[in-house]
Every structure is written in C-alpha cells, then in structure tokens.
Coordinates of C-alpha atoms in Angstrom, one line a residue:
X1 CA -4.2 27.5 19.3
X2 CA -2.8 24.3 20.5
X3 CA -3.4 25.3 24.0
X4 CA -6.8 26.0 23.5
X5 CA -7.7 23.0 21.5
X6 CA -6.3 20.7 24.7
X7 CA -8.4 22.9 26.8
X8 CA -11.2 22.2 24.9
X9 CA -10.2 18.3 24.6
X10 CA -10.6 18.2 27.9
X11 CA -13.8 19.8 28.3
X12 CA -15.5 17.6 25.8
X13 CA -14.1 14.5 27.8
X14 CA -15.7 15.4 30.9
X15 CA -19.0 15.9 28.8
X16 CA -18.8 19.5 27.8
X17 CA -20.8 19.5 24.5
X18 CA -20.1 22.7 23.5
X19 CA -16.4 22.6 23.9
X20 CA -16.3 19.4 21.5
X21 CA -18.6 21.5 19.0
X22 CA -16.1 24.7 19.2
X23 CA -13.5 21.4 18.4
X24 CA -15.9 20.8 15.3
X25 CA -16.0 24.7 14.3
X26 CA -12.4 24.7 14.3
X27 CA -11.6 21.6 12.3
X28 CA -14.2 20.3 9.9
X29 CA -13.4 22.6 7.0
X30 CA -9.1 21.7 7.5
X31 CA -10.3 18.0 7.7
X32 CA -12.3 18.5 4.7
X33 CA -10.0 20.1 2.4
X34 CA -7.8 17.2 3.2
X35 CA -10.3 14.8 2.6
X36 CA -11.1 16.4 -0.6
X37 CA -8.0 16.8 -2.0
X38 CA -6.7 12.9 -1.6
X39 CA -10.3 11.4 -2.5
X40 CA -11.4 14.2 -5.2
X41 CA -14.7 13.4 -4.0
X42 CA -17.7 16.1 -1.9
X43 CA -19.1 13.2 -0.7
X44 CA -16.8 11.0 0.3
X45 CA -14.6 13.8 1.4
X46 CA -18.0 15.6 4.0
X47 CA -18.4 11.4 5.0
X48 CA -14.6 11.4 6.7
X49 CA -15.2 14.6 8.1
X50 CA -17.9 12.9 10.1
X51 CA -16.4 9.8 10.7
X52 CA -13.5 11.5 12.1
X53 CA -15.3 13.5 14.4
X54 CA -16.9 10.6 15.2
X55 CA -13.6 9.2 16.2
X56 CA -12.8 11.9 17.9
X57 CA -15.9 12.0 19.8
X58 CA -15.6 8.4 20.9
X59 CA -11.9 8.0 21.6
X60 CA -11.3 11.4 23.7
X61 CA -10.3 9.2 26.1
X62 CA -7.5 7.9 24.2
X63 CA -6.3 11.9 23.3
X64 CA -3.0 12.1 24.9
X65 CA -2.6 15.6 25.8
X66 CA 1.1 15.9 25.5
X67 CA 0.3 16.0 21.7
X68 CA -1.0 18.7 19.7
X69 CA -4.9 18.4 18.5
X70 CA -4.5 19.1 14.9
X71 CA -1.6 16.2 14.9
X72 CA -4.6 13.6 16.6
X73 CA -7.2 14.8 14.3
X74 CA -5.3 14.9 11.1
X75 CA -3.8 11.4 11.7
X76 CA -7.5 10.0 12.1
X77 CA -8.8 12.0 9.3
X78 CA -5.7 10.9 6.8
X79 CA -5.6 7.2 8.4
X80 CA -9.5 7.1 7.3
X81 CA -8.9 8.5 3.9
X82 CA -6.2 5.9 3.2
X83 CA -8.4 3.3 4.1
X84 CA -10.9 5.0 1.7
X85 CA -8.3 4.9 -0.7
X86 CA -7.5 1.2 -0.4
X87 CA -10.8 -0.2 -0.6
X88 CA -11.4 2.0 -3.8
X89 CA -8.8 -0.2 -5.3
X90 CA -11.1 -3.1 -5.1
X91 CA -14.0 -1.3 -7.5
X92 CA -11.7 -0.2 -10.2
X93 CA -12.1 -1.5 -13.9
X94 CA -10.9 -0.5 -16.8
X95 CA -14.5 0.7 -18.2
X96 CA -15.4 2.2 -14.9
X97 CA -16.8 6.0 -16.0
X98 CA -14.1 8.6 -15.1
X99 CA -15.4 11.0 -12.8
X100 CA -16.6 14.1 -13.7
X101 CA -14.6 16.5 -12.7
X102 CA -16.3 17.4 -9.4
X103 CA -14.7 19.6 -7.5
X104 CA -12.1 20.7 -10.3
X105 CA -12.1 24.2 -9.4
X106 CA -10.5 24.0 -5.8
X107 CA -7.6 25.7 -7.3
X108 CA -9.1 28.9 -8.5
X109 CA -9.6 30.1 -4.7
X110 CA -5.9 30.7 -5.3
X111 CA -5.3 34.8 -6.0
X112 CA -3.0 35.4 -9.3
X113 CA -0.3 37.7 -9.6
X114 CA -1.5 38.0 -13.0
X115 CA -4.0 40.2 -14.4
X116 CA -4.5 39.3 -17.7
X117 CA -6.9 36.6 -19.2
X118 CA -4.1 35.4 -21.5
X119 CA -2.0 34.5 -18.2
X120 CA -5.2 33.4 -16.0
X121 CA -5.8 31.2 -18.5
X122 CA -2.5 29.9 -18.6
X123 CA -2.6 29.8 -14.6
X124 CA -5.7 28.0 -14.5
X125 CA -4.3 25.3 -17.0
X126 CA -0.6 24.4 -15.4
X127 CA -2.8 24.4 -12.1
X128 CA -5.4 21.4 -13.6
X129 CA -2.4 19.9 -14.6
X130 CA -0.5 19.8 -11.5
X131 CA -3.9 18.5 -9.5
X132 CA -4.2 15.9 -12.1
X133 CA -0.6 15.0 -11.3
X134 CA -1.1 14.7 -7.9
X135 CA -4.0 12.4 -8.5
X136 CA -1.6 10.2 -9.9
X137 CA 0.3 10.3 -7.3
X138 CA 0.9 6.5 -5.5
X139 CA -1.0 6.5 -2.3
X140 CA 2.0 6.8 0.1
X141 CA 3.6 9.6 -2.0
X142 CA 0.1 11.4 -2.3
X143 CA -0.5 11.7 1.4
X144 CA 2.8 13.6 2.4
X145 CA 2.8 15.9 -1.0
X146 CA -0.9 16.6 0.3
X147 CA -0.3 17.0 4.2
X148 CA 2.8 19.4 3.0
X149 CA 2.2 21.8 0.6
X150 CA -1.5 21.7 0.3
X151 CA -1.9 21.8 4.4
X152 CA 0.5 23.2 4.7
X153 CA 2.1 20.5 8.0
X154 CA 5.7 20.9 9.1
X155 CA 7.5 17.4 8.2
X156 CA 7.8 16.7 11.9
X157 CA 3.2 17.1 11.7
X158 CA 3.5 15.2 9.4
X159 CA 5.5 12.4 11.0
X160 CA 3.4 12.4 14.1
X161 CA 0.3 12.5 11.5
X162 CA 1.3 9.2 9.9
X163 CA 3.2 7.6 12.7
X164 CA 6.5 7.5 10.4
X165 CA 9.5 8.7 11.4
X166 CA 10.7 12.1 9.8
X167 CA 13.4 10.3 7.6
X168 CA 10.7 8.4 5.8
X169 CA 8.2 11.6 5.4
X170 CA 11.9 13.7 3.9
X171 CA 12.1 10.4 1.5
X172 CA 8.5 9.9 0.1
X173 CA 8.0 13.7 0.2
X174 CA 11.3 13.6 -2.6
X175 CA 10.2 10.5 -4.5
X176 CA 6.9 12.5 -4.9
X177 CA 8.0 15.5 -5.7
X178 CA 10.1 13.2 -8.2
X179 CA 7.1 11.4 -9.5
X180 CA 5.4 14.7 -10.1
X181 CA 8.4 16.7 -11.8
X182 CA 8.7 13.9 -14.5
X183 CA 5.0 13.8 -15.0
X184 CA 4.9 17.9 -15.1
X185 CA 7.9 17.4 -17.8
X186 CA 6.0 15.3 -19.8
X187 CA 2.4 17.5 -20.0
X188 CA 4.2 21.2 -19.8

C-alpha cells in the first residue's frame, strides 16, 4: 500500500487527477473515522476530511516521499482536528446544550462474541461508557488513545503523525490509559 500511495503522490503532483482522486478513495473514510471519533461531530468530522484533502491537494509539493502517505495524511488530518479542538474551547459555557448524542452508535459496528440480549445489552452499555470516557479524555491524551487503539497506528505512526518523539507518545499513551482506568473504575 505504501508503495502505491507514493506512486500515486507522485502522479497527482505532476497533475494526474485521477491518481489524487484514487488518493481520496483510499483515505477519506480512515480520515473521517478519526475526525469523528476526537470531535464527536458528522459535520465537523466530513469538514476536516475536506480540509485535509485540501491540504493535501495544495502542499503535494511539500510530500516527502521517503515517508509513508498515511503518516502525511494522518498528521494533517489530526493537526486540523486539534486545532478544531482548541478553538472549541473558546465557545464553551457552562449552559451550553450538551450534544445530542450524534453519532453514538459508532460502537455497535463492532461484532459481539455474545449472543444473548442480556450480554448485548451489557456490551453495548460498558462500550457507551468507555466512548464517553474517552471524550473526557485531555486533548493530548485523547489523540494517542485515538490514533492507537481506535486506528489502530503503531507508536512509531504515531510519533511521525504528531511530530513527537516515540518516548512521549509511550508516556501520554500510559497517562491516558491511566486517566481512563480510573474513570472506568468509577462508572463500572
């Protein structure tokens, strides 16, 4: 894959439109589930998904090809959510309305090893739980738990995703998963 995604980075910066659309085809649903799952928002979440292609589109000439695709994509489309993030911050108030739930469901694309309701039922609830954990998540902690187990990244993706150095990514990946086993304690 990564071969074939610098062969089609090339392509599109020499003009080939339909290499940069097979680049689009490849990536917009990955950027979007990561968009989605540290914004908890469809519409913010399909926004960064154009922005970054966007990105993309217009700094091709910036790709260096040495690197793997996905690690350039993934930084642009996690660097843009962040910033999302950060400028959220700013429109927070105590009576803003608490969303409404949009979106909870992403977890029930999981398959269960369970068959019965009783257990479904308890699957479904540890699982709201542990997305509502993540949400609470501090930014810098939310990214890595996100990029790792929910994209599944290797630490050193992740590292070249967020321009830290593997030893940071191994810390804040442990303070989250920290943060979120005291939560967890608290609500299971």
């Amino acid at each position: 894959m990564n071969h074939m995604d610098t062969r089609l980075a090339k392509l599109a910066r020499s003009g080939d439109r339909a290499a940069f659309a097979e680049l689009v085809e490849l990536y917009k649903d990955k950027i979007y589930h990561l968009a989605y799952r540290m914004l908890h928002n469809r519409h913010e979440a399909e926004e960064i998904v154009q922005e970054t292609f966007l990105r993309v589109y217009t700094n091709l000439d910036r790709y260096d090809e040495q690197q793997k695709f996905s690690t350039w994509i993934y930084r642009i489309g996690t660097n843009l959510c962040i910033d999302r993030l950060r400028k959220r911050k700013i429109n927070y108030s105590l009576d803003a309305e608490m969303s409404d739930g949009e979106g909870s469901d992403w977890y029930s694309a999981l398959p269960s090893r369970e068959e019965t309701p009783d257990n479904q039922v308890v699957l479904s609830e540890t699982q709201e739980q542990i997305r509502e954990s993540i949400k609470t998540l501090p930014e810098k902690y939310r990214a890595v738990v996100i990029l790792r187990y929910l994209q599944d990244l290797s630490l050193q993706e992740i590292s070249d995703v967020l321009a830290m150095p593997v030893t940071t990514i191994k810390t804040r990946l442990h303070r989250g998963r920290e943060f979120l086993r005291k939560k967890l304690e608290q609500v299971l």
